PDB file of C-alpha atoms and ligand atoms in Angstrom:
ATOM      1  CA  MET A   8      -0.088   0.114   0.001  1.00 81.00           C
ATOM      2  CA  ASP A   9       1.471   3.236  -1.127  1.00 89.00           C
ATOM      3  CA  GLY A  10       2.778   5.481   1.703  1.00 94.00           C
ATOM      4  CA  CYS A  11       2.123   2.877   4.469  1.00 98.00           C
ATOM      5  CA  ILE A  12       5.188   2.896   6.611  1.00 98.00           C
ATOM      6  CA  PHE A  13       4.633  -0.798   7.752  1.00 98.00           C
ATOM      7  CA  CYS A  14       4.244  -1.883   4.049  1.00 98.00           C
ATOM      8  CA  MET A  15       7.565  -0.108   3.406  1.00 97.00           C
ATOM      9  CA  ILE A  16       9.289  -1.933   6.219  1.00 97.00           C
ATOM     10  CA  ALA A  17       7.668  -5.283   4.984  1.00 97.00           C
ATOM     11  CA  GLY A  18       9.281  -4.497   1.526  1.00 95.00           C
ATOM     12  CA  GLY A  19      12.730  -3.377   2.808  1.00 94.00           C
ATOM     13  CA  VAL A  20      12.122   0.236   1.586  1.00 95.00           C
ATOM     14  CA  ILE A  21      12.489   1.442   5.157  1.00 95.00           C
ATOM     15  CA  PRO A  22      15.136  -0.538   7.065  1.00 94.00           C
ATOM     16  CA  SER A  23      13.964  -2.085  10.463  1.00 95.00           C
ATOM     17  CA  PRO A  24      15.612  -5.111  11.784  1.00 96.00           C
ATOM     18  CA  LYS A  25      12.968  -8.003  11.870  1.00 97.00           C
ATOM     19  CA  VAL A  26      13.336  -9.970  15.131  1.00 98.00           C
ATOM     20  CA  TYR A  27      11.171 -12.689  13.539  1.00 98.00           C
ATOM     21  CA  GLU A  28       9.671 -13.176  10.090  1.00 98.00           C
ATOM     22  CA  ASP A  29       7.551 -15.969   8.569  1.00 98.00           C
ATOM     23  CA  GLU A  30       5.063 -16.027   5.470  1.00 98.00           C
ATOM     24  CA  LEU A  31       2.394 -14.262   7.232  1.00 98.00           C
ATOM     25  CA  MET A  32       3.974 -11.611   9.501  1.00 98.00           C
ATOM     26  CA  PHE A  33       6.946 -10.097  10.881  1.00 98.00           C
ATOM     27  CA  ILE A  34       7.814  -8.649  14.326  1.00 98.00           C
ATOM     28  CA  ILE A  35      10.017  -5.506  14.794  1.00 98.00           C
ATOM     29  CA  SER A  36      10.995  -3.651  17.887  1.00 98.00           C
ATOM     30  CA  ASP A  37       8.830  -0.388  18.449  1.00 98.00           C
ATOM     31  CA  ILE A  38      10.843   2.783  17.697  1.00 97.00           C
ATOM     32  CA  TYR A  39       9.312   4.417  20.703  1.00 98.00           C
ATOM     33  CA  PRO A  40       9.192   1.703  23.274  1.00 98.00           C
ATOM     34  CA  LYS A  41       6.340   1.955  25.954  1.00 98.00           C
ATOM     35  CA  ALA A  42       7.859  -0.874  28.065  1.00 98.00           C
ATOM     36  CA  LYS A  43      11.233  -2.448  28.553  1.00 98.00           C
ATOM     37  CA  LYS A  44      10.267  -4.711  25.707  1.00 98.00           C
ATOM     38  CA  HIS A  45       8.022  -3.397  23.147  1.00 98.00           C
ATOM     39  CA  TYR A  46       7.482  -5.259  19.741  1.00 98.00           C
ATOM     40  CA  LEU A  47       5.013  -4.812  16.954  1.00 98.00           C
ATOM     41  CA  MET A  48       3.660  -8.015  15.340  1.00 99.00           C
ATOM     42  CA  ILE A  49       2.670  -6.871  11.779  1.00 98.00           C
ATOM     43  CA  PRO A  50       0.737  -9.036   9.204  1.00 98.00           C
ATOM     44  CA  LYS A  51       2.266  -8.734   5.946  1.00 98.00           C
ATOM     45  CA  LYS A  52      -0.983  -8.206   4.091  1.00 98.00           C
ATOM     46  CA  HIS A  53      -2.096  -4.558   4.368  1.00 98.00           C
ATOM     47  CA  TYR A  54      -5.600  -3.929   5.957  1.00 98.00           C
ATOM     48  CA  LYS A  55      -6.401  -0.944   8.245  1.00 97.00           C
ATOM     49  CA  LEU A  56      -8.627  -2.357  10.956  1.00 98.00           C
ATOM     50  CA  LEU A  57     -10.104  -5.433  12.387  1.00 98.00           C
ATOM     51  CA  ALA A  58     -13.352  -4.323  10.633  1.00 98.00           C
ATOM     52  CA  ASP A  59     -11.716  -4.660   7.432  1.00 98.00           C
ATOM     53  CA  MET A  60     -10.576  -8.173   7.761  1.00 98.00           C
ATOM     54  CA  THR A  61     -11.705 -11.022   5.657  1.00 98.00           C
ATOM     55  CA  GLU A  62     -12.252 -14.464   7.105  1.00 98.00           C
ATOM     56  CA  GLY A  63      -8.891 -15.323   5.606  1.00 98.00           C
ATOM     57  CA  ASP A  64      -7.352 -12.486   7.394  1.00 98.00           C
ATOM     58  CA  ALA A  65      -8.939 -13.456  10.716  1.00 98.00           C
ATOM     59  CA  ALA A  66      -7.794 -17.054  10.372  1.00 98.00           C
ATOM     60  CA  ASP A  67      -4.189 -15.819   9.521  1.00 98.00           C
ATOM     61  CA  LEU A  68      -3.977 -13.297  12.361  1.00 98.00           C
ATOM     62  CA  SER A  69      -5.137 -16.271  14.746  1.00 98.00           C
ATOM     63  CA  ARG A  70      -2.268 -18.335  13.383  1.00 98.00           C
ATOM     64  CA  CYS A  71       0.187 -15.474  14.017  1.00 98.00           C
ATOM     65  CA  LEU A  72      -0.987 -15.101  17.666  1.00 98.00           C
ATOM     66  CA  LYS A  73      -0.810 -18.776  18.311  1.00 98.00           C
ATOM     67  CA  LYS A  74       2.836 -18.508  17.427  1.00 98.00           C
ATOM     68  CA  LEU A  75       3.705 -15.987  20.156  1.00 98.00           C
ATOM     69  CA  PRO A  76       3.972 -18.113  23.211  1.00 98.00           C
ATOM     70  CA  ASP A  77       6.605 -20.007  21.375  1.00 98.00           C
ATOM     71  CA  LEU A  78       8.515 -17.033  20.315  1.00 98.00           C
ATOM     72  CA  ALA A  79       8.045 -15.289  23.860  1.00 98.00           C
ATOM     73  CA  GLU A  80      11.387 -16.507  25.533  1.00 97.00           C
ATOM     74  CA  GLY A  81      13.551 -15.624  22.513  1.00 98.00           C
ATOM     75  CA  LEU A  82      12.077 -12.180  22.530  1.00 98.00           C
ATOM     76  CA  GLY A  83      12.989 -11.735  26.321  1.00 98.00           C
ATOM     77  CA  LEU A  84       9.263 -12.095  27.510  1.00 98.00           C
ATOM     78  CA  THR A  85       9.998 -14.853  29.895  1.00 95.00           C
ATOM     79  CA  ASN A  86       7.274 -13.852  32.504  1.00 97.00           C
ATOM     80  CA  GLY A  87       4.390 -12.968  30.227  1.00 98.00           C
ATOM     81  CA  PHE A  88       3.443 -10.332  27.915  1.00 98.00           C
ATOM     82  CA  ARG A  89       0.512  -7.972  27.116  1.00 98.00           C
ATOM     83  CA  LEU A  90      -1.003  -7.689  23.537  1.00 98.00           C
ATOM     84  CA  ILE A  91      -2.686  -4.372  22.548  1.00 98.00           C
ATOM     85  CA  ILE A  92      -4.512  -3.606  19.147  1.00 98.00           C
ATOM     86  CA  ASN A  93      -5.210  -0.011  18.787  1.00 98.00           C
ATOM     87  CA  GLN A  94      -8.323   0.541  16.662  1.00 98.00           C
ATOM     88  CA  GLY A  95      -9.162   4.199  15.525  1.00 96.00           C
ATOM     89  CA  THR A  96      -8.393   7.588  16.678  1.00 94.00           C
ATOM     90  CA  ASP A  97      -9.685   7.343  20.276  1.00 97.00           C
ATOM     91  CA  ALA A  98      -7.482   4.469  20.777  1.00 98.00           C
ATOM     92  CA  GLY A  99      -4.492   6.554  19.509  1.00 96.00           C
ATOM     93  CA  GLN A 100      -3.959   4.465  16.335  1.00 98.00           C
ATOM     94  CA  THR A 101      -1.410   6.303  14.346  1.00 98.00           C
ATOM     95  CA  VAL A 102      -0.374   3.636  11.683  1.00 98.00           C
ATOM     96  CA  PHE A 103      -3.316   2.438   9.738  1.00 98.00           C
ATOM     97  CA  HIS A 104      -1.937  -0.966   8.946  1.00 98.00           C
ATOM     98  CA  LEU A 105      -3.269  -3.476  11.492  1.00 98.00           C
ATOM     99  CA  HIS A 106      -0.500  -4.549  14.019  1.00 98.00           C
ATOM    100  CA  VAL A 107      -0.345  -6.001  17.454  1.00 98.00           C
ATOM    101  CA  HIS A 108       1.652  -4.297  20.090  1.00 98.00           C
ATOM    102  CA  ILE A 109       3.589  -6.806  22.375  1.00 99.00           C
ATOM    103  CA  LEU A 110       4.686  -5.398  25.706  1.00 98.00           C
ATOM    104  CA  GLY A 111       6.723  -6.866  28.427  1.00 98.00           C
ATOM    105  CA  GLY A 112      10.077  -7.524  29.911  1.00 98.00           C
ATOM    106  CA  GLU A 113       9.102  -6.054  33.046  1.00 98.00           C
ATOM    107  CA  GLU A 114       6.008  -5.995  35.341  1.00 97.00           C
ATOM    108  CA  LEU A 115       3.415  -3.769  33.590  1.00 98.00           C
ATOM    109  CA  PRO A 116       1.189  -1.290  35.197  1.00 96.00           C
ATOM    110  CA  ILE A 117      -2.513  -2.332  35.148  1.00 91.00           C
TER     111      ILE A 117
HETATM  112  P1  LIG B 207      -0.322   2.709  16.817  1.00 67.07           P
HETATM  113  O1  LIG B 207      -0.327   4.049  17.593  1.00 67.07           O
HETATM  114  O2  LIG B 207      -1.154   1.560  17.479  1.00 67.07           O
HETATM  115  O3  LIG B 207      -0.922   2.865  15.465  1.00 67.07           O
HETATM  116  O4  LIG B 207       1.075   2.104  16.853  1.00 67.07           O
HETATM  117  C1  LIG B 207       1.995   2.449  15.845  1.00 67.07           C
HETATM  118  C2  LIG B 207       3.339   2.175  16.553  1.00 67.07           C
HETATM  119  O5  LIG B 207       4.299   2.267  15.429  1.00 67.07           O
HETATM  120  C3  LIG B 207       3.867   3.248  17.581  1.00 67.07           C
HETATM  121  O6  LIG B 207       4.042   2.642  18.848  1.00 67.07           O
HETATM  122  C4  LIG B 207       5.135   3.777  16.977  1.00 67.07           C
HETATM  123  O7  LIG B 207       6.092   3.992  17.848  1.00 67.07           O
HETATM  124  C5  LIG B 207       5.507   2.625  15.930  1.00 67.07           C
HETATM  125  N1  LIG B 207       6.347   3.117  14.862  1.00 67.07           N
HETATM  126  C6  LIG B 207       6.153   4.020  13.939  1.00 67.07           C
HETATM  127  N2  LIG B 207       7.153   4.045  13.025  1.00 67.07           N
HETATM  128  C7  LIG B 207       7.957   2.960  13.283  1.00 67.07           C
HETATM  129  C8  LIG B 207       9.163   2.543  12.764  1.00 67.07           C
HETATM  130  N3  LIG B 207       9.696   3.034  11.686  1.00 67.07           N
HETATM  131  N4  LIG B 207       9.837   1.417  13.337  1.00 67.07           N
HETATM  132  C9  LIG B 207       9.106   0.897  14.480  1.00 67.07           C
HETATM  133  N5  LIG B 207       8.097   1.339  15.044  1.00 67.07           N
HETATM  134  C10 LIG B 207       7.460   2.400  14.438  1.00 67.07           C
HETATM  135 ZN1  LIG B 208       0.507  -1.268   4.891  1.00 67.07          ZN
END
């Protein structure tokens, strides 16, 4: 998608080290971390919102989420992690390519 920063990272146009990548998604460190460990899990397919997902997108995202527990230790998330998906302006969404924040590496405030 033209002008989408996460599509540009996916395509290597903007360099950002991928800490994990497979056929469906990649994981990068958030450039402005809100916790000791702050990653973004980004589906390779561009869509803006949960509301835009096809059934296939939903199945793919589910598969991506299922992988996270196996990846957690390698990402330094040994004692758990928090997932956040911001949706829309009130939630503070700034990048309109669906992504999942992964926070941890420390005890997080409630
Ligand atoms: P959201 O506010 O939910 O849309 O999240 C977008 C996130 O992308 C923010 O936490 C930003 O810090 C992060 N971000 C924006 N540009 C980059 C980048 N080039 N590399 C890594 N993270 C980024
Ligand atoms: Zn995109």
